mmCIF file of N, CA and C in Angstrom:
data_model
loop_
_atom_site.group_PDB
_atom_site.id
_atom_site.type_symbol
_atom_site.label_atom_id
_atom_site.label_comp_id
_atom_site.label_asym_id
_atom_site.label_seq_id
_atom_site.Cartn_x
_atom_site.Cartn_y
_atom_site.Cartn_z
ATOM 1 N N MET T 34 19.260 5.305 13.563
ATOM 2 C CA MET T 34 19.323 5.358 15.012
ATOM 3 C C MET T 34 20.716 4.955 15.465
ATOM 4 N N ILE T 35 21.241 5.713 16.414
ATOM 5 C CA ILE T 35 22.570 5.445 16.960
ATOM 6 C C ILE T 35 22.425 5.114 18.441
ATOM 7 N N ILE T 36 23.141 4.101 18.890
ATOM 8 C CA ILE T 36 23.212 3.770 20.309
ATOM 9 C C ILE T 36 24.494 4.402 20.829
ATOM 10 N N GLN T 37 24.346 5.321 21.786
ATOM 11 C CA GLN T 37 25.496 6.026 22.360
ATOM 12 C C GLN T 37 25.615 5.700 23.839
ATOM 13 N N GLU T 38 26.831 5.754 24.340
ATOM 14 C CA GLU T 38 27.021 5.657 25.782
ATOM 15 C C GLU T 38 26.415 6.894 26.433
ATOM 16 N N MET T 39 25.787 6.692 27.581
ATOM 17 C CA MET T 39 25.189 7.801 28.317
ATOM 18 C C MET T 39 26.303 8.738 28.789
ATOM 19 N N LYS T 40 26.061 10.033 28.644
ATOM 20 C CA LYS T 40 27.021 11.049 29.065
ATOM 21 C C LYS T 40 26.331 12.059 29.982
ATOM 22 N N LYS T 41 27.150 12.887 30.623
ATOM 23 C CA LYS T 41 26.639 13.878 31.569
ATOM 24 C C LYS T 41 25.544 14.748 30.962
ATOM 25 N N GLU T 42 25.706 15.136 29.704
ATOM 26 C CA GLU T 42 24.715 16.014 29.075
ATOM 27 C C GLU T 42 23.357 15.339 28.857
ATOM 28 N N HIS T 43 23.284 14.023 29.039
ATOM 29 C CA HIS T 43 22.017 13.302 28.908
ATOM 30 C C HIS T 43 21.253 13.217 30.234
ATOM 31 N N THR T 44 21.869 13.665 31.325
ATOM 32 C CA THR T 44 21.316 13.467 32.664
ATOM 33 C C THR T 44 19.869 13.918 32.795
ATOM 34 N N ASP T 45 19.560 15.150 32.439
ATOM 35 C CA ASP T 45 18.201 15.671 32.656
ATOM 36 C C ASP T 45 17.157 14.880 31.885
ATOM 37 N N GLU T 46 17.451 14.589 30.624
ATOM 38 C CA GLU T 46 16.464 13.879 29.810
ATOM 39 C C GLU T 46 16.296 12.428 30.257
ATOM 40 N N VAL T 47 17.393 11.756 30.600
ATOM 41 C CA VAL T 47 17.290 10.379 31.096
ATOM 42 C C VAL T 47 16.536 10.364 32.421
ATOM 43 N N PHE T 48 16.819 11.324 33.289
ATOM 44 C CA PHE T 48 16.116 11.420 34.575
ATOM 45 C C PHE T 48 14.601 11.511 34.345
ATOM 46 N N GLN T 49 14.176 12.355 33.418
ATOM 47 C CA GLN T 49 12.746 12.505 33.123
ATOM 48 C C GLN T 49 12.160 11.204 32.561
ATOM 49 N N MET T 50 12.896 10.532 31.702
ATOM 50 C CA MET T 50 12.416 9.258 31.159
ATOM 51 C C MET T 50 12.306 8.205 32.257
ATOM 52 N N MET T 51 13.264 8.201 33.185
ATOM 53 C CA MET T 51 13.211 7.238 34.290
ATOM 54 C C MET T 51 11.971 7.476 35.152
ATOM 55 N N LYS T 52 11.645 8.722 35.392
ATOM 56 C CA LYS T 52 10.450 9.037 36.187
ATOM 57 C C LYS T 52 9.189 8.480 35.518
ATOM 58 N N VAL T 53 9.109 8.633 34.206
ATOM 59 C CA VAL T 53 7.964 8.113 33.467
ATOM 60 C C VAL T 53 7.964 6.583 33.507
ATOM 61 N N PHE T 54 9.115 5.980 33.194
ATOM 62 C CA PHE T 54 9.231 4.521 33.153
ATOM 63 C C PHE T 54 8.860 3.894 34.494
ATOM 64 N N TYR T 55 9.428 4.430 35.574
ATOM 65 C CA TYR T 55 9.220 3.817 36.888
ATOM 66 C C TYR T 55 7.851 4.117 37.496
ATOM 67 N N SER T 56 7.077 4.976 36.876
ATOM 68 C CA SER T 56 5.711 5.198 37.336
ATOM 69 C C SER T 56 4.705 4.465 36.444
ATOM 70 N N SER T 57 5.213 3.710 35.477
ATOM 71 C CA SER T 57 4.346 2.988 34.540
ATOM 72 C C SER T 57 4.099 1.561 35.031
ATOM 73 N N PRO T 58 3.100 0.891 34.457
ATOM 74 C CA PRO T 58 2.841 -0.506 34.824
ATOM 75 C C PRO T 58 3.927 -1.464 34.341
ATOM 76 N N ALA T 59 4.882 -0.977 33.545
ATOM 77 C CA ALA T 59 5.969 -1.836 33.061
ATOM 78 C C ALA T 59 6.954 -2.187 34.170
ATOM 79 N N VAL T 60 6.877 -1.485 35.300
ATOM 80 C CA VAL T 60 7.825 -1.678 36.396
ATOM 81 C C VAL T 60 7.043 -1.875 37.693
ATOM 82 N N SER T 61 7.471 -2.842 38.507
ATOM 83 C CA SER T 61 6.726 -3.124 39.734
ATOM 84 C C SER T 61 7.136 -2.256 40.916
ATOM 85 N N THR T 62 8.243 -1.513 40.798
ATOM 86 C CA THR T 62 8.651 -0.597 41.865
ATOM 87 C C THR T 62 8.643 0.825 41.329
ATOM 88 N N ASN T 63 8.497 1.784 42.213
ATOM 89 C CA ASN T 63 8.425 3.176 41.778
ATOM 90 C C ASN T 63 9.764 3.884 41.761
ATOM 91 N N GLY T 64 10.766 3.350 42.443
ATOM 92 C CA GLY T 64 12.049 4.030 42.503
ATOM 93 C C GLY T 64 11.922 5.361 43.227
ATOM 94 N N SER T 65 12.923 6.200 43.088
ATOM 95 C CA SER T 65 12.903 7.525 43.709
ATOM 96 C C SER T 65 13.873 8.414 42.946
ATOM 97 N N ASP T 66 13.712 9.712 43.109
ATOM 98 C CA ASP T 66 14.625 10.645 42.450
ATOM 99 C C ASP T 66 16.070 10.353 42.843
ATOM 100 N N GLU T 67 16.277 10.033 44.113
ATOM 101 C CA GLU T 67 17.627 9.734 44.597
ATOM 102 C C GLU T 67 18.214 8.513 43.888
ATOM 103 N N ILE T 68 17.407 7.459 43.739
ATOM 104 C CA ILE T 68 17.873 6.257 43.050
ATOM 105 C C ILE T 68 18.138 6.560 41.580
ATOM 106 N N PHE T 69 17.238 7.289 40.935
ATOM 107 C CA PHE T 69 17.420 7.606 39.510
ATOM 108 C C PHE T 69 18.736 8.365 39.293
ATOM 109 N N MET T 70 18.994 9.374 40.124
ATOM 110 C CA MET T 70 20.230 10.146 39.979
ATOM 111 C C MET T 70 21.459 9.278 40.250
ATOM 112 N N SER T 71 21.368 8.407 41.245
ATOM 113 C CA SER T 71 22.477 7.499 41.539
ATOM 114 C C SER T 71 22.750 6.583 40.345
ATOM 115 N N ASP T 72 21.687 6.044 39.762
ATOM 116 C CA ASP T 72 21.861 5.174 38.593
ATOM 117 C C ASP T 72 22.531 5.923 37.447
ATOM 118 N N ILE T 73 22.048 7.120 37.160
ATOM 119 C CA ILE T 73 22.613 7.909 36.058
ATOM 120 C C ILE T 73 24.075 8.232 36.349
ATOM 121 N N GLN T 74 24.373 8.670 37.573
ATOM 122 C CA GLN T 74 25.756 9.004 37.931
ATOM 123 C C GLN T 74 26.665 7.787 37.784
ATOM 124 N N ASN T 75 26.175 6.612 38.168
ATOM 125 C CA ASN T 75 26.981 5.402 38.017
ATOM 126 C C ASN T 75 27.198 5.056 36.555
ATOM 127 N N CYS T 76 26.237 5.348 35.714
ATOM 128 C CA CYS T 76 26.403 5.097 34.271
ATOM 129 C C CYS T 76 27.446 6.023 33.655
ATOM 130 N N ILE T 77 27.431 7.279 34.042
ATOM 131 C CA ILE T 77 28.321 8.248 33.384
ATOM 132 C C ILE T 77 29.691 8.359 34.048
ATOM 133 N N ASN T 78 29.850 7.775 35.224
ATOM 134 C CA ASN T 78 31.122 7.883 35.947
ATOM 135 C C ASN T 78 31.931 6.598 35.918
ATOM 136 N N ASP T 79 31.805 5.833 34.866
ATOM 137 C CA ASP T 79 32.643 4.643 34.651
ATOM 138 C C ASP T 79 32.549 3.604 35.757
ATOM 139 N N ASN T 80 31.378 3.382 36.307
ATOM 140 C CA ASN T 80 31.178 2.283 37.245
ATOM 141 C C ASN T 80 31.420 0.985 36.472
ATOM 142 N N PRO T 81 32.272 0.082 36.978
ATOM 143 C CA PRO T 81 32.566 -1.139 36.213
ATOM 144 C C PRO T 81 31.380 -2.102 36.125
ATOM 145 N N TYR T 82 30.331 -1.876 36.901
ATOM 146 C CA TYR T 82 29.202 -2.799 36.936
ATOM 147 C C TYR T 82 27.965 -2.306 36.204
ATOM 148 N N LEU T 83 27.914 -1.027 35.833
ATOM 149 C CA LEU T 83 26.709 -0.477 35.214
ATOM 150 C C LEU T 83 27.060 0.379 34.007
ATOM 151 N N GLU T 84 26.332 0.153 32.910
ATOM 152 C CA GLU T 84 26.505 0.936 31.696
ATOM 153 C C GLU T 84 25.169 1.562 31.320
ATOM 154 N N GLY T 85 25.230 2.779 30.804
ATOM 155 C CA GLY T 85 24.029 3.457 30.346
ATOM 156 C C GLY T 85 24.152 3.808 28.878
ATOM 157 N N TYR T 86 23.025 3.767 28.190
ATOM 158 C CA TYR T 86 22.976 4.045 26.761
ATOM 159 C C TYR T 86 21.795 4.951 26.462
ATOM 160 N N VAL T 87 21.929 5.748 25.413
ATOM 161 C CA VAL T 87 20.800 6.510 24.887
ATOM 162 C C VAL T 87 20.666 6.159 23.415
ATOM 163 N N PHE T 88 19.418 6.220 22.938
ATOM 164 C CA PHE T 88 19.106 5.946 21.536
ATOM 165 C C PHE T 88 18.828 7.284 20.872
ATOM 166 N N VAL T 89 19.631 7.619 19.884
ATOM 167 C CA VAL T 89 19.596 8.964 19.314
ATOM 168 C C VAL T 89 19.376 8.911 17.805
ATOM 169 N N GLU T 90 18.561 9.853 17.329
ATOM 170 C CA GLU T 90 18.384 10.050 15.897
ATOM 171 C C GLU T 90 18.231 11.541 15.662
ATOM 172 N N GLN T 91 19.064 12.084 14.802
ATOM 173 C CA GLN T 91 19.047 13.514 14.491
ATOM 174 C C GLN T 91 19.049 14.369 15.767
ATOM 175 N N ASP T 92 19.944 14.067 16.674
ATOM 176 C CA ASP T 92 20.130 14.786 17.941
ATOM 177 C C ASP T 92 18.930 14.710 18.885
ATOM 178 N N LYS T 93 17.971 13.826 18.633
ATOM 179 C CA LYS T 93 16.835 13.629 19.540
ATOM 180 C C LYS T 93 17.020 12.318 20.272
ATOM 181 N N ILE T 94 16.889 12.353 21.586
ATOM 182 C CA ILE T 94 16.972 11.132 22.384
ATOM 183 C C ILE T 94 15.610 10.456 22.339
ATOM 184 N N MET T 95 15.597 9.222 21.865
ATOM 185 C CA MET T 95 14.353 8.466 21.704
ATOM 186 C C MET T 95 14.100 7.531 22.882
ATOM 187 N N GLY T 96 15.136 7.271 23.680
ATOM 188 C CA GLY T 96 14.994 6.373 24.813
ATOM 189 C C GLY T 96 16.347 6.122 25.454
ATOM 190 N N TYR T 97 16.347 5.253 26.438
ATOM 191 C CA TYR T 97 17.587 4.917 27.134
ATOM 192 C C TYR T 97 17.546 3.455 27.572
ATOM 193 N N ALA T 98 18.701 2.959 27.977
ATOM 194 C CA ALA T 98 18.805 1.613 28.532
ATOM 195 C C ALA T 98 19.960 1.592 29.522
ATOM 196 N N MET T 99 19.880 0.640 30.444
ATOM 197 C CA MET T 99 20.972 0.399 31.382
ATOM 198 C C MET T 99 21.231 -1.102 31.450
ATOM 199 N N ALA T 100 22.502 -1.460 31.560
ATOM 200 C CA ALA T 100 22.899 -2.862 31.643
ATOM 201 C C ALA T 100 23.899 -3.026 32.784
ATOM 202 N N ALA T 101 23.667 -4.040 33.601
ATOM 203 C CA ALA T 101 24.538 -4.319 34.741
ATOM 204 C C ALA T 101 25.316 -5.611 34.485
ATOM 205 N N LYS T 102 26.569 -5.635 34.926
ATOM 206 C CA LYS T 102 27.445 -6.787 34.704
ATOM 207 C C LYS T 102 27.603 -7.594 35.988
ATOM 208 N N SER T 103 27.578 -8.912 35.831
ATOM 209 C CA SER T 103 27.857 -9.815 36.949
ATOM 210 C C SER T 103 28.367 -11.127 36.364
ATOM 211 N N PHE T 104 28.428 -12.155 37.188
ATOM 212 C CA PHE T 104 28.823 -13.485 36.721
ATOM 213 C C PHE T 104 27.754 -14.471 37.160
ATOM 214 N N SER T 105 27.381 -15.376 36.274
ATOM 215 C CA SER T 105 26.373 -16.383 36.588
ATOM 216 C C SER T 105 27.042 -17.731 36.813
ATOM 217 N N THR T 106 27.028 -18.184 38.059
ATOM 218 C CA THR T 106 27.544 -19.530 38.326
ATOM 219 C C THR T 106 26.582 -20.582 37.785
ATOM 220 N N GLU T 107 25.321 -20.220 37.640
ATOM 221 C CA GLU T 107 24.317 -21.130 37.075
ATOM 222 C C GLU T 107 24.642 -21.472 35.624
ATOM 223 N N PHE T 108 25.132 -20.470 34.870
ATOM 224 C CA PHE T 108 25.438 -20.683 33.463
ATOM 225 C C PHE T 108 26.935 -20.704 33.172
ATOM 226 N N GLY T 109 27.774 -20.421 34.189
ATOM 227 C CA GLY T 109 29.223 -20.516 34.051
ATOM 228 C C GLY T 109 29.860 -19.493 33.145
ATOM 229 N N LYS T 110 29.279 -18.292 33.112
ATOM 230 C CA LYS T 110 29.853 -17.241 32.253
ATOM 231 C C LYS T 110 29.393 -15.880 32.744
ATOM 232 N N PRO T 111 30.002 -14.823 32.218
ATOM 233 C CA PRO T 111 29.549 -13.483 32.591
ATOM 234 C C PRO T 111 28.060 -13.314 32.272
ATOM 235 N N CYS T 112 27.431 -12.461 33.054
ATOM 236 C CA CYS T 112 26.002 -12.211 32.901
ATOM 237 C C CYS T 112 25.773 -10.712 32.732
ATOM 238 N N ILE T 113 25.007 -10.365 31.729
ATOM 239 C CA ILE T 113 24.623 -8.976 31.511
ATOM 240 C C ILE T 113 23.136 -8.883 31.789
ATOM 241 N N TRP T 114 22.793 -8.107 32.808
ATOM 242 C CA TRP T 114 21.393 -7.871 33.158
ATOM 243 C C TRP T 114 20.930 -6.618 32.446
ATOM 244 N N ILE T 115 19.941 -6.746 31.590
ATOM 245 C CA ILE T 115 19.324 -5.579 30.971
ATOM 246 C C ILE T 115 18.398 -5.008 32.041
ATOM 247 N N GLU T 116 18.811 -3.947 32.673
ATOM 248 C CA GLU T 116 18.069 -3.384 33.803
ATOM 249 C C GLU T 116 16.888 -2.526 33.356
ATOM 250 N N ASP T 117 17.114 -1.645 32.428
ATOM 251 C CA ASP T 117 16.066 -0.750 31.932
ATOM 252 C C ASP T 117 16.155 -0.689 30.414
ATOM 253 N N ILE T 118 15.014 -0.711 29.781
ATOM 254 C CA ILE T 118 14.894 -0.296 28.380
ATOM 255 C C ILE T 118 13.638 0.557 28.341
ATOM 256 N N TYR T 119 13.807 1.817 27.969
ATOM 257 C CA TYR T 119 12.663 2.716 27.858
ATOM 258 C C TYR T 119 12.731 3.428 26.518
ATOM 259 N N ILE T 120 11.645 3.360 25.785
ATOM 260 C CA ILE T 120 11.516 4.058 24.516
ATOM 261 C C ILE T 120 10.349 5.039 24.669
ATOM 262 N N LYS T 121 10.576 6.287 24.299
ATOM 263 C CA LYS T 121 9.490 7.270 24.358
ATOM 264 C C LYS T 121 8.327 6.789 23.487
ATOM 265 N N PRO T 122 7.091 7.055 23.920
ATOM 266 C CA PRO T 122 5.917 6.529 23.197
ATOM 267 C C PRO T 122 5.911 6.807 21.698
ATOM 268 N N GLU T 123 6.326 7.993 21.296
ATOM 269 C CA GLU T 123 6.271 8.341 19.878
ATOM 270 C C GLU T 123 7.287 7.580 19.020
ATOM 271 N N TYR T 124 8.236 6.863 19.674
ATOM 272 C CA TYR T 124 9.239 6.113 18.933
ATOM 273 C C TYR T 124 9.064 4.606 19.064
ATOM 274 N N ARG T 125 8.057 4.164 19.771
ATOM 275 C CA ARG T 125 7.836 2.732 19.960
ATOM 276 C C ARG T 125 7.375 2.087 18.660
ATOM 277 N N GLY T 126 7.672 0.794 18.550
ATOM 278 C CA GLY T 126 7.263 0.043 17.364
ATOM 279 C C GLY T 126 8.175 0.231 16.170
ATOM 280 N N LYS T 127 9.317 0.862 16.379
ATOM 281 C CA LYS T 127 10.264 1.116 15.284
ATOM 282 C C LYS T 127 11.488 0.199 15.361
ATOM 283 N N GLY T 128 11.467 -0.780 16.278
ATOM 284 C CA GLY T 128 12.572 -1.729 16.368
ATOM 285 C C GLY T 128 13.748 -1.273 17.205
ATOM 286 N N ILE T 129 13.605 -0.190 17.945
ATOM 287 C CA ILE T 129 14.725 0.346 18.734
ATOM 288 C C ILE T 129 15.145 -0.649 19.815
ATOM 289 N N GLY T 130 14.169 -1.195 20.546
ATOM 290 C CA GLY T 130 14.488 -2.171 21.593
ATOM 291 C C GLY T 130 15.183 -3.393 21.021
ATOM 292 N N SER T 131 14.692 -3.893 19.910
ATOM 293 C CA SER T 131 15.321 -5.055 19.264
ATOM 294 C C SER T 131 16.745 -4.741 18.831
ATOM 295 N N GLN T 132 16.961 -3.539 18.285
ATOM 296 C CA GLN T 132 18.310 -3.144 17.869
ATOM 297 C C GLN T 132 19.251 -3.094 19.067
ATOM 298 N N PHE T 133 18.746 -2.600 20.198
ATOM 299 C CA PHE T 133 19.586 -2.544 21.391
ATOM 300 C C PHE T 133 19.948 -3.951 21.866
ATOM 301 N N LEU T 134 19.000 -4.871 21.838
ATOM 302 C CA LEU T 134 19.286 -6.246 22.269
ATOM 303 C C LEU T 134 20.340 -6.894 21.375
ATOM 304 N N VAL T 135 20.276 -6.653 20.085
ATOM 305 C CA VAL T 135 21.301 -7.163 19.159
ATOM 306 C C VAL T 135 22.656 -6.528 19.492
ATOM 307 N N TYR T 136 22.664 -5.226 19.743
ATOM 308 C CA TYR T 136 23.884 -4.502 20.090
ATOM 309 C C TYR T 136 24.549 -5.123 21.326
ATOM 310 N N ILE T 137 23.757 -5.349 22.375
ATOM 311 C CA ILE T 137 24.302 -5.923 23.623
ATOM 312 C C ILE T 137 24.778 -7.353 23.398
ATOM 313 N N GLU T 138 24.011 -8.120 22.633
ATOM 314 C CA GLU T 138 24.403 -9.502 22.349
ATOM 315 C C GLU T 138 25.731 -9.546 21.592
ATOM 316 N N GLN T 139 25.937 -8.630 20.659
ATOM 317 C CA GLN T 139 27.197 -8.589 19.909
ATOM 318 C C GLN T 139 28.346 -8.068 20.774
ATOM 319 N N LYS T 140 28.054 -7.096 21.630
ATOM 320 C CA LYS T 140 29.092 -6.528 22.489
ATOM 321 C C LYS T 140 29.578 -7.548 23.516
ATOM 322 N N TYR T 141 28.669 -8.371 24.012
ATOM 323 C CA TYR T 141 28.994 -9.363 25.047
ATOM 324 C C TYR T 141 28.693 -10.762 24.536
ATOM 325 N N ARG T 142 29.447 -11.175 23.520
ATOM 326 C CA ARG T 142 29.193 -12.428 22.806
ATOM 327 C C ARG T 142 29.241 -13.669 23.700
ATOM 328 N N ASP T 143 30.120 -13.724 24.649
ATOM 329 C CA ASP T 143 30.246 -14.932 25.473
ATOM 330 C C ASP T 143 29.612 -14.722 26.846
ATOM 331 N N SER T 144 28.481 -14.052 26.881
ATOM 332 C CA SER T 144 27.784 -13.766 28.136
ATOM 333 C C SER T 144 26.347 -14.242 28.038
ATOM 334 N N ILE T 145 25.771 -14.499 29.179
ATOM 335 C CA ILE T 145 24.339 -14.786 29.246
ATOM 336 C C ILE T 145 23.633 -13.437 29.409
ATOM 337 N N LEU T 146 22.551 -13.244 28.702
ATOM 338 C CA LEU T 146 21.769 -12.019 28.847
ATOM 339 C C LEU T 146 20.521 -12.344 29.655
ATOM 340 N N ARG T 147 20.231 -11.499 30.640
ATOM 341 C CA ARG T 147 19.043 -11.703 31.467
ATOM 342 C C ARG T 147 18.291 -10.385 31.603
ATOM 343 N N LEU T 148 17.008 -10.507 31.850
ATOM 344 C CA LEU T 148 16.184 -9.330 32.100
ATOM 345 C C LEU T 148 14.930 -9.754 32.837
ATOM 346 N N GLU T 149 14.250 -8.772 33.389
ATOM 347 C CA GLU T 149 12.967 -8.991 34.035
ATOM 348 C C GLU T 149 11.929 -8.207 33.254
ATOM 349 N N VAL T 150 10.717 -8.740 33.197
ATOM 350 C CA VAL T 150 9.635 -8.058 32.496
ATOM 351 C C VAL T 150 8.331 -8.389 33.211
ATOM 352 N N GLU T 151 7.460 -7.423 33.311
ATOM 353 C CA GLU T 151 6.135 -7.664 33.861
ATOM 354 C C GLU T 151 5.350 -8.497 32.846
ATOM 355 N N GLU T 152 4.674 -9.544 33.314
ATOM 356 C CA GLU T 152 3.932 -10.422 32.403
ATOM 357 C C GLU T 152 2.892 -9.675 31.576
ATOM 358 N N ASP T 153 2.290 -8.633 32.166
ATOM 359 C CA ASP T 153 1.249 -7.873 31.448
ATOM 360 C C ASP T 153 1.825 -6.994 30.336
ATOM 361 N N ASN T 154 3.130 -6.792 30.333
ATOM 362 C CA ASN T 154 3.766 -5.943 29.326
ATOM 363 C C ASN T 154 3.960 -6.771 28.053
ATOM 364 N N THR T 155 2.843 -7.077 27.404
ATOM 365 C CA THR T 155 2.859 -8.017 26.285
ATOM 366 C C THR T 155 3.726 -7.556 25.118
ATOM 367 N N ALA T 156 3.775 -6.255 24.868
ATOM 368 C CA ALA T 156 4.612 -5.756 23.772
ATOM 369 C C ALA T 156 6.085 -6.068 24.045
ATOM 370 N N ALA T 157 6.532 -5.808 25.284
ATOM 371 C CA ALA T 157 7.931 -6.083 25.629
ATOM 372 C C ALA T 157 8.202 -7.592 25.621
ATOM 373 N N VAL T 158 7.281 -8.372 26.173
ATOM 374 C CA VAL T 158 7.452 -9.835 26.173
ATOM 375 C C VAL T 158 7.615 -10.328 24.740
ATOM 376 N N HIS T 159 6.811 -9.818 23.827
ATOM 377 C CA HIS T 159 6.899 -10.210 22.411
ATOM 378 C C HIS T 159 8.285 -9.886 21.838
ATOM 379 N N VAL T 160 8.773 -8.681 22.102
ATOM 380 C CA VAL T 160 10.096 -8.277 21.604
ATOM 381 C C VAL T 160 11.171 -9.202 22.166
ATOM 382 N N TYR T 161 11.114 -9.489 23.462
ATOM 383 C CA TYR T 161 12.139 -10.319 24.086
ATOM 384 C C TYR T 161 12.102 -11.749 23.546
ATOM 385 N N LYS T 162 10.914 -12.312 23.408
ATOM 386 C CA LYS T 162 10.808 -13.677 22.865
ATOM 387 C C LYS T 162 11.292 -13.706 21.419
ATOM 388 N N LYS T 163 10.923 -12.700 20.629
ATOM 389 C CA LYS T 163 11.368 -12.611 19.233
ATOM 390 C C LYS T 163 12.888 -12.498 19.158
ATOM 391 N N SER T 164 13.491 -11.912 20.187
ATOM 392 C CA SER T 164 14.950 -11.744 20.237
ATOM 393 C C SER T 164 15.661 -12.961 20.820
ATOM 394 N N GLY T 165 14.906 -14.031 21.141
ATOM 395 C CA GLY T 165 15.523 -15.274 21.604
ATOM 396 C C GLY T 165 15.521 -15.496 23.101
ATOM 397 N N PHE T 166 14.895 -14.616 23.866
ATOM 398 C CA PHE T 166 14.824 -14.807 25.312
ATOM 399 C C PHE T 166 13.762 -15.845 25.652
ATOM 400 N N ASP T 167 14.051 -16.665 26.667
ATOM 401 C CA ASP T 167 13.112 -17.659 27.172
ATOM 402 C C ASP T 167 12.741 -17.310 28.602
ATOM 403 N N VAL T 168 11.544 -17.712 29.010
ATOM 404 C CA VAL T 168 11.110 -17.522 30.391
ATOM 405 C C VAL T 168 11.784 -18.576 31.258
ATOM 406 N N LEU T 169 12.375 -18.144 32.357
ATOM 407 C CA LEU T 169 12.978 -19.085 33.301
ATOM 408 C C LEU T 169 11.893 -19.579 34.259
ATOM 409 N N PRO T 170 11.951 -20.854 34.621
ATOM 410 C CA PRO T 170 10.856 -21.457 35.402
ATOM 411 C C PRO T 170 11.001 -21.301 36.922
ATOM 412 N N TYR T 171 11.491 -20.181 37.382
ATOM 413 C CA TYR T 171 11.600 -20.031 38.823
ATOM 414 C C TYR T 171 11.389 -18.587 39.232
ATOM 415 N N MET T 172 11.160 -18.426 40.519
ATOM 416 C CA MET T 172 10.898 -17.113 41.084
ATOM 417 C C MET T 172 12.212 -16.465 41.498
ATOM 418 N N GLU T 173 12.322 -15.184 41.305
ATOM 419 C CA GLU T 173 13.470 -14.434 41.784
ATOM 420 C C GLU T 173 13.078 -13.766 43.093
ATOM 421 N N MET T 174 14.011 -13.681 44.028
ATOM 422 C CA MET T 174 13.727 -13.083 45.322
ATOM 423 C C MET T 174 14.752 -11.994 45.616
ATOM 424 N N LYS T 175 14.412 -11.086 46.533
ATOM 425 C CA LYS T 175 15.355 -10.051 46.942
ATOM 426 C C LYS T 175 15.157 -9.764 48.422
ATOM 427 N N LYS T 176 16.116 -9.109 49.008
ATOM 428 C CA LYS T 176 16.008 -8.698 50.412
ATOM 429 C C LYS T 176 16.459 -7.271 50.524
#
């Protein structure tokens, strides 16, 4: 399995995966086609705050991920938010998500890694805990 930067030619397939991901119980919001396209365009157009990746084996895209960059004053270092990790059902359980987390951790060695996960998504929670993530004891809010 190879982790590649998202490129223009991945747009249609990533868009379809996003539609599936954001309509699943793994995500609490549904998003929209407009948001999905904006996210993909920001990944492929060198936005300094958002990176997109695809997981490829033998020219087949098995999934995608997006990571956003910020700074955490709470932890005093750069922060990488794992925004999306989606693996197509037929490729789940093969360690792809874990490999991506190792990849990001190595790429951003002096950064804090953060992510959100639905509590009911026990498979993802297991992967994240196995990868060293801890649950933070507070609520996140948005406006």
